[in-house]
Amino acid sequence: MTDAEDRKPQSDEARMAFTPPAGIEVGDSESETTSEFALPKGLGVPQPPVHEPEHSAFSTPSGYDVEDVVPAFTPAGGIPKISLTKDLPWQDRMRTMLRMPVAERPAPERMPKAEEEGPAVPRVLDLTLRIGELLLAGGEGAEDVEAAMFAVCRSYGLDRCEPNVTFTLLSISHQPSLVDDPVTAARTVRRRGTDYTRLAAVYQLVDDLSDPESHISLEEAYGRLAEIRRNRHPYPTWVLTSASGLLAGAASVLVGGDLIVFVAAMIGAMLGDRLAWLCAGRGLPEFYQFTVAAMPPAAIGVALTLAHVDVKASAVITGGLFALLPGRALVAGVQDGLTGFYITAAARLLEVMYLFVGIVVGVLVVLYFGVNLGAELDPDAALKISSRPYWQIAASMLLSLTFAVLLQQERSTVLAVTLNGGVAWVVYGAMHYTGGFSPVASTAVAAGLVGLFGQLMARYRFASALPYTTAAIGPLLPGSATYFGLLSIAQNNVDKGLVSLATAASLAMAIAIGVNLGAEISRLFLRIGSPEKRRAAKRTRGF
């Protein structure tokens, strides 16, 4: 290569990107090329952090000093003073506690049990779940079940417990403090049965456990609970079947039936009850039991029409529907929704819908064949129902009495609920027939009084309000609106039938909301020795 070629400048491609320009001296270091993220000279290199071994979420943090830390669950402003007097029913006291934030709940005074130094946490939680299972299976509302579970835990010194109730699952968690691992237990409710005598016995057990003057050990509580489970129903099967027939007969009188209609409705309801028992013994689901039970009253009403017997066939079918409408599950479902238990409320209302659809299917099948055979059923007969106040009051009281027997209530509560049902019908009749108010408004007011009186009786006896309210709403159930809606659908008048069924749904909602509102009014204004007001649930607005 010549000297001229050496002096010839090279192109940009021939020169490296990191080649220093001409006139720049290259240092003695190995390379002057550094990253733009390199640390400047004179700056110390930070040491990598020391990784602590992984612990549980409830492990004590590093630097934690028990002597310097504030007590667990104590808010910044201190624990507010809450007055929970002993005179207040345990349902209201526990409901007040449940509706507080955990940090504001006052801890109970430690009351050692008879032979125990401290509560056996797993066994206390198991006892609590078993008591909650009986209450939920008996039809009690989710909030009342949680209140009972919370009362049992606090009676044994477990104050930081969180019960959780859904339609088929009960769970409870106990965490002694922020630095202790929680203990959680759950139980599934698989079988449900209506026995208000057993429900009252469970409430009495919870009341005794909540009494600070009584010292019931775990073994004694387990023994009483086992005795409650072993108790037989207070009424035999033949009494229940007869009560079902009398209920249907009384309901037929409410909608204008005479003696022949009373007997026909009673026979149809008894046949339906026996068929439902037969299906239950064969293991068929409840949906098909209701479908089969709805057929005999409808069939007898259609048969009387085809035989040209001068009776109100609509009253016979309506009476049979009164004995089947799931009023208890409806009231419990709406109550759960109004108190913020939306999952449980949705499940209960879905159960009501399935049972109602089963009744609809059974009646529609019979009505369809009856219409095709030439049965002259009048869908406008609802407008011809006359007011017979004395007969209707007597029938409403008989209906409530027989409904109470079907719910397996204690004999001491039957008279009270019978009078409550008569008062409900008097209020409804005075508003609807005499005052000219709409059926929905009249039903809501009458149901509100039922809930108010039922809650007063429950607070007086420190028991559940269900035995005093469920049977008393029997005369208000929308049996006639349901039947005439189904009849219109069977006669291809779908629009009119849907309107009538919508009216039945409105009456059912009015009953449920009225009962719950009456109970809330009694809790709001009737204070037994306590100046504190029950806090409302704040679950849906974020404050």
Short mmCIF file of C-alpha atoms in Angstrom, two decimals, residues 17 21 30 50 86 89 107 124 143 145 148 164 168 182 186 208 217 333 382 396 417 421 431 433 457 528:
data_model
loop_
_atom_site.label_atom_id
_atom_site.label_comp_id
_atom_site.label_asym_id
_atom_site.label_seq_id
_atom_site.Cartn_x
_atom_site.Cartn_y
_atom_site.Cartn_z
CA ALA A 17 -18.67 3.53 15.61
CA PRO A 21 -11.79 10.88 16.66
CA GLU A 30 -8.80 -1.37 29.01
CA VAL A 50 -30.68 -8.94 52.12
CA LYS A 86 -78.82 -7.30 79.46
CA PRO A 89 -83.02 -9.55 73.58
CA ALA A 107 -64.77 -7.46 73.68
CA VAL A 124 -67.08 -24.14 70.02
CA GLU A 143 -79.18 -12.38 59.47
CA VAL A 145 -78.85 -17.20 61.84
CA ALA A 148 -77.42 -16.72 66.78
CA ASN A 164 -71.06 -16.30 57.07
CA THR A 168 -76.63 -24.12 51.64
CA PRO A 182 -57.33 -17.96 62.10
CA ALA A 186 -67.76 -24.87 57.55
CA ASP A 208 -79.60 -19.75 77.79
CA SER A 217 -70.53 -26.15 79.50
CA GLY A 333 -86.20 -14.67 50.74
CA ALA A 382 -112.93 -13.13 40.74
CA SER A 396 -109.19 -16.77 58.18
CA VAL A 417 -101.01 -16.86 65.65
CA GLY A 421 -104.36 -14.12 61.31
CA MET A 431 -109.34 -1.48 53.66
CA TYR A 433 -113.97 -4.16 50.76
CA MET A 457 -94.68 -11.53 70.79
CA ILE A 528 -86.10 -2.33 76.16
#
